[in-house]
Amino acid sequence: MESGAVAMNNNSTTISNHNEARATSTITIKGILSLLKENIDGNLDGGSKRVISLGMGDPTLTTLFHTPKVVEDAVADTLHSHKFHGYAPTAGLPQARKAIAEYLSRDLPYQLSSDDVFITSGCTQAIDVSVAMLARPGANILIPRPGFPIYELSAAFRGVEVRHYDLLPEKGWEVDLDGVEARADQNTVALVIINPGNPCGNVYSYHHLEKIAETAKRVGTIVISDEVYGHLAFGGKPFVPMGVFGSIIPVLTLGSLSKRWIVPGWRLGWFVTNDPSGTFREPKVVERIKKYFDLLGGPTTFIQAAVPQIIANTEEIFFNKTIDNLRHTADICCTEIKDIPGIFCPYKPEGSMAMMVKLNLSLLEDISDDIDFCFKLAKEESVIILPGTAVGLKDWLRITFAADPSALREVVQDISFKEAERQGIRLPLEHHHPHLDNNNEPHLPPGFRFHPTDEELITYYLLKKVLDSSFTGRAIVEVDLNKCEPWELPEKAKMGEKEWYFYSLRDRKYPTGLRTNRATEAGYWKATGKDREIYSSKTCSLVGMKKTLVFYRGRAPKGEKSNWVMHEYRLEGKFAYHYLSRSSKDEWVISRVFQKNNTGGGSTVSAAATGGAKKTRMSTSNTSSNMSLCPEPGSPSSIYLPPLLESSPYAVSSSAAAATFNDRESCSFDSAAAAANQREHVSCFSTMSADAAAFNNLVPPPEPPLDPFSRFHRSNVGVSAFPCLRSLHDNLNLPFFFPPVVHGGADVSNFTAVANWPAPEDPRVADGGSGMPIVPSELDCMWGY
């Protein structure tokens, strides 16, 4: 079911150019992914590059998921029985329909019969059947944004107007019910929902589904519930089928074996009527659906015959393992992505196999939109991700996390620092592979030193700590500077020979004052000179301040000056607001501590000064600090680290690497655009900014326990309540095929054999209409996957 179409708007025909993805035609998801793959193929160096694709929701592409042997054996048994080589009934084999009805009835407060089930060629055919049967002149259908675009293509082919309603990321991608009511009218034939969600990874709660049913009843339309990812829920909410509310509103349930049994290529889906109240009975909808299926060809007969054995013999342990693997890979994806500036995830997925993440283009240099991002990522890093435009959200990305953990981590690394490396940008240590010594302590490979610039300390290390107090740097440790003497600090540091870096909370001298307590047992730190301002090298805006302090032994004001020096870094200017919601005691700073000697360089700490303590340190190097990325051609370790360029920490630095940060923003689709003029650019895929985890901790509130049976409604629903059933009544009479109708009543004679339909603009675009012109379609995408 992993395909679909999306309308674009450009006429380029060069495959290697990403503008083809905006061609004036409908292009399938597979079409976009093919263009991305071809973009890679044209740039491979002798085929040595590994291509990683997280664009297709096909779990068979990874070694993490396997089809159960009992499933394969079931198909082999029916094939070798020589009983199922002929045609099956158009609605499906009776034994397969019965098995599916019993399987779905496990989660319902009523029993489905085999007459309620129609077997289709994958869930995609079920989608097209449901739209075709509801189509009539002037009809419209409500589909989610973001969503699965095959609904839009099928509606366009059938002449049905598409009206999008929004899913709300700040509410766990719930349906905007007010938007549904605003867009529905007497010509609305169906409300489409996808649960568990594709592409968002959301799972609807029982109570939200109940509200959806009640909303659909108020506007007088039925619900099409796409449950192809049914039961693939691994968060706090269990999967609840929409059919539970079939007595409130008639429901057409669409599903398949594809995802739960890891067999997407078998193309076995189903179309099910959930109608315990008998709303479909009066217009004889089920009987007419059977007639419609006489026109269609279903899945392979011997696969249908294997369905009863597949459902009966698959053990729960297989399903549980699949859920555990999806939970694990989703966690990896979210955890790794939160450290990438310019990309954030508003909602941690709780189901399905995909998630949506937002691009902040103001932080991505030379990136025009999500399509541009994906094509550059494919060309330069051989990584394929689906642009959000393909599923209805511009400047978002859909990432499939049903992949090997190693591949997920590699993709995140490619996004976060390989592109920055290509542009010659220095990167923070956290994104490099650590090298371990015999004690499993991380350190840099020989020849490399941790020498961040002042700007890097502010915009990456300090800002991330302020945003997330649990953040820990591999080179920076937390200490209480008031409880440590300066000669004790080198032993507490994670690394360093001549300078040592620490996180600390500023200790106020008085509870209600702003003066900092800088005393230790043996002495005190005293400020010297003026605080130095630190500016962004890109925008020249103020981002932080650096205070220089010297340690004095004894009590003030008669202390004896020592050669211990500290540079204290704090946020300032555009970043200072991050302290506003914190108490005065909760102010993180970074301190760089070193010993100053008469030659102007740093010196190691003597054994006497440290009380005889010894510390293993990296060997010093007198070579230039302008190191090559690969000091030795055969060095396996050097490929993971970029050049580290920095002057002496005691000299004034006149330049710094570029790094910026965008304000925390709401998850509104328009919020980024509204603030675009106030934000800066950093290089594409750079990790030196700190848009860290601004929205990755949004977790839906806990739901009350699921009790569908006690809350199940058994009220009778009359046919008159659903004008949309007129479509089923009219369309399912012979002849079955009817010409597609274009909004505005275009004459049928305008249509050609290749469906070159007129393309008027949707007049309801201002009121939530799709605004998508009806355009030439890739008809093969309707059944070819």
CSV table of N, CA and C in Angstrom, one decimal, residues 348-399:
chain,number,residue,atom,x,y,z
A,348,LYS,N,6.5,11.8,19.4
A,348,LYS,CA,7.2,10.6,19.4
A,348,LYS,C,6.2,9.5,18.9
A,349,PRO,N,6.5,8.8,17.8
A,349,PRO,CA,5.5,7.8,17.3
A,349,PRO,C,5.1,6.8,18.3
A,350,GLU,N,3.9,6.3,18.2
A,350,GLU,CA,3.3,5.3,19.1
A,350,GLU,C,2.8,4.1,18.3
A,351,GLY,N,2.9,4.2,17.0
A,351,GLY,CA,2.4,3.1,16.2
A,351,GLY,C,2.9,3.2,14.7
A,352,SER,N,2.4,2.3,13.9
A,352,SER,CA,2.8,2.2,12.5
A,352,SER,C,4.3,2.0,12.3
A,353,MET,N,4.8,2.5,11.2
A,353,MET,CA,6.2,2.4,10.9
A,353,MET,C,6.8,3.7,10.4
A,354,ALA,N,6.2,4.8,10.5
A,354,ALA,CA,6.7,6.1,10.0
A,354,ALA,C,6.4,7.2,11.0
A,355,MET,N,7.2,8.3,10.8
A,355,MET,CA,7.0,9.5,11.6
A,355,MET,C,7.3,10.7,10.8
A,356,MET,N,6.8,11.8,11.3
A,356,MET,CA,6.9,13.1,10.6
A,356,MET,C,7.9,14.0,11.4
A,357,VAL,N,8.8,14.6,10.7
A,357,VAL,CA,9.7,15.6,11.4
A,357,VAL,C,9.7,16.9,10.6
A,358,LYS,N,9.9,18.0,11.3
A,358,LYS,CA,9.7,19.3,10.7
A,358,LYS,C,11.1,19.9,10.4
A,359,LEU,N,11.2,20.5,9.2
A,359,LEU,CA,12.4,21.2,8.8
A,359,LEU,C,12.2,22.7,9.2
A,360,ASN,N,13.3,23.3,9.8
A,360,ASN,CA,13.3,24.7,10.0
A,360,ASN,C,14.3,25.3,9.0
A,361,LEU,N,13.7,25.8,7.9
A,361,LEU,CA,14.6,26.2,6.8
A,361,LEU,C,15.4,27.4,7.1
A,362,SER,N,15.1,28.1,8.1
A,362,SER,CA,15.9,29.3,8.5
A,362,SER,C,17.2,28.8,9.1
A,363,LEU,N,17.3,27.6,9.5
A,363,LEU,CA,18.6,27.1,10.0
A,363,LEU,C,19.3,26.2,9.0
A,364,LEU,N,18.8,26.1,7.8
A,364,LEU,CA,19.5,25.2,6.8
A,364,LEU,C,19.9,26.1,5.6
A,365,GLU,N,21.1,26.3,5.4
A,365,GLU,CA,21.6,27.1,4.4
A,365,GLU,C,21.5,26.5,3.0
A,366,ASP,N,21.1,27.3,2.0
A,366,ASP,CA,20.9,26.8,0.6
A,366,ASP,C,19.9,25.7,0.5
A,367,ILE,N,19.0,25.6,1.3
A,367,ILE,CA,17.9,24.6,1.2
A,367,ILE,C,16.6,25.4,1.0
A,368,SER,N,15.9,25.2,-0.1
A,368,SER,CA,14.7,25.9,-0.5
A,368,SER,C,13.4,25.3,0.1
A,369,ASP,N,13.4,24.0,0.2
A,369,ASP,CA,12.2,23.3,0.7
A,369,ASP,C,12.5,21.9,1.0
A,370,ASP,N,11.5,21.1,1.4
A,370,ASP,CA,11.7,19.7,1.7
A,370,ASP,C,12.2,18.9,0.5
A,371,ILE,N,11.7,19.2,-0.7
A,371,ILE,CA,12.2,18.4,-1.8
A,371,ILE,C,13.6,18.7,-2.1
A,372,ASP,N,14.0,19.9,-2.0
A,372,ASP,CA,15.4,20.3,-2.2
A,372,ASP,C,16.3,19.6,-1.2
A,373,PHE,N,15.8,19.6,0.1
A,373,PHE,CA,16.6,18.9,1.1
A,373,PHE,C,16.8,17.4,0.8
A,374,CYS,N,15.7,16.7,0.4
A,374,CYS,CA,15.8,15.3,0.2
A,374,CYS,C,16.7,15.0,-1.0
A,375,PHE,N,16.6,15.8,-2.1
A,375,PHE,CA,17.4,15.5,-3.3
A,375,PHE,C,18.9,15.8,-3.0
A,376,LYS,N,19.2,16.8,-2.2
A,376,LYS,CA,20.6,17.0,-1.9
A,376,LYS,C,21.1,16.0,-0.9
A,377,LEU,N,20.3,15.5,0.0
A,377,LEU,CA,20.7,14.4,0.9
A,377,LEU,C,21.0,13.2,0.1
A,378,ALA,N,20.1,12.9,-0.8
A,378,ALA,CA,20.3,11.7,-1.7
A,378,ALA,C,21.6,11.8,-2.5
A,379,LYS,N,21.8,12.9,-3.1
A,379,LYS,CA,22.9,13.1,-4.0
A,379,LYS,C,24.2,13.0,-3.3
A,380,GLU,N,24.3,13.7,-2.1
A,380,GLU,CA,25.6,13.9,-1.4
A,380,GLU,C,25.8,12.8,-0.4
A,381,GLU,N,24.8,12.2,0.2
A,381,GLU,CA,25.0,11.2,1.2
A,381,GLU,C,24.4,9.8,1.0
A,382,SER,N,23.7,9.7,-0.2
A,382,SER,CA,23.1,8.4,-0.6
A,382,SER,C,22.1,7.9,0.4
A,383,VAL,N,21.3,8.9,1.0
A,383,VAL,CA,20.3,8.6,1.9
A,383,VAL,C,19.0,9.1,1.3
A,384,ILE,N,18.0,8.2,1.4
A,384,ILE,CA,16.7,8.5,0.8
A,384,ILE,C,15.6,8.6,1.9
A,385,ILE,N,15.0,9.8,1.9
A,385,ILE,CA,13.9,10.1,2.8
A,385,ILE,C,12.8,10.8,2.0
A,386,LEU,N,11.6,10.5,2.4
A,386,LEU,CA,10.5,11.1,1.6
A,386,LEU,C,10.2,12.5,2.0
A,387,PRO,N,10.1,13.4,1.0
A,387,PRO,CA,9.7,14.8,1.4
A,387,PRO,C,8.3,14.9,1.8
A,388,GLY,N,8.0,15.7,2.8
A,388,GLY,CA,6.7,15.8,3.3
A,388,GLY,C,5.6,16.3,2.3
A,389,THR,N,6.1,17.0,1.3
A,389,THR,CA,5.2,17.4,0.2
A,389,THR,C,4.4,16.2,-0.4
A,390,ALA,N,5.0,15.1,-0.4
A,390,ALA,CA,4.4,13.9,-0.9
A,390,ALA,C,3.2,13.4,-0.1
A,391,VAL,N,3.2,13.8,1.1
A,391,VAL,CA,2.0,13.4,2.0
A,391,VAL,C,1.2,14.6,2.5
A,392,GLY,N,1.5,15.7,1.9
A,392,GLY,CA,0.6,16.9,2.1
A,392,GLY,C,1.1,18.0,3.0
A,393,LEU,N,2.4,17.8,3.5
A,393,LEU,CA,2.9,18.9,4.4
A,393,LEU,C,4.3,19.3,3.8
A,394,LYS,N,4.3,20.5,3.3
A,394,LYS,CA,5.5,21.1,2.8
A,394,LYS,C,6.5,21.4,3.9
A,395,ASP,N,7.7,21.2,3.7
A,395,ASP,CA,8.8,21.5,4.6
A,395,ASP,C,8.8,20.5,5.8
A,396,TRP,N,8.2,19.4,5.6
A,396,TRP,CA,8.3,18.3,6.6
A,396,TRP,C,9.0,17.1,5.9
A,397,LEU,N,9.4,16.1,6.7
A,397,LEU,CA,9.9,14.9,6.2
A,397,LEU,C,9.2,13.7,6.8
A,398,ARG,N,9.0,12.7,5.9
A,398,ARG,CA,8.5,11.4,6.5
A,398,ARG,C,9.6,10.4,6.5
A,399,ILE,N,9.9,9.9,7.7
A,399,ILE,CA,11.0,8.9,7.9
A,399,ILE,C,10.4,7.6,8.3
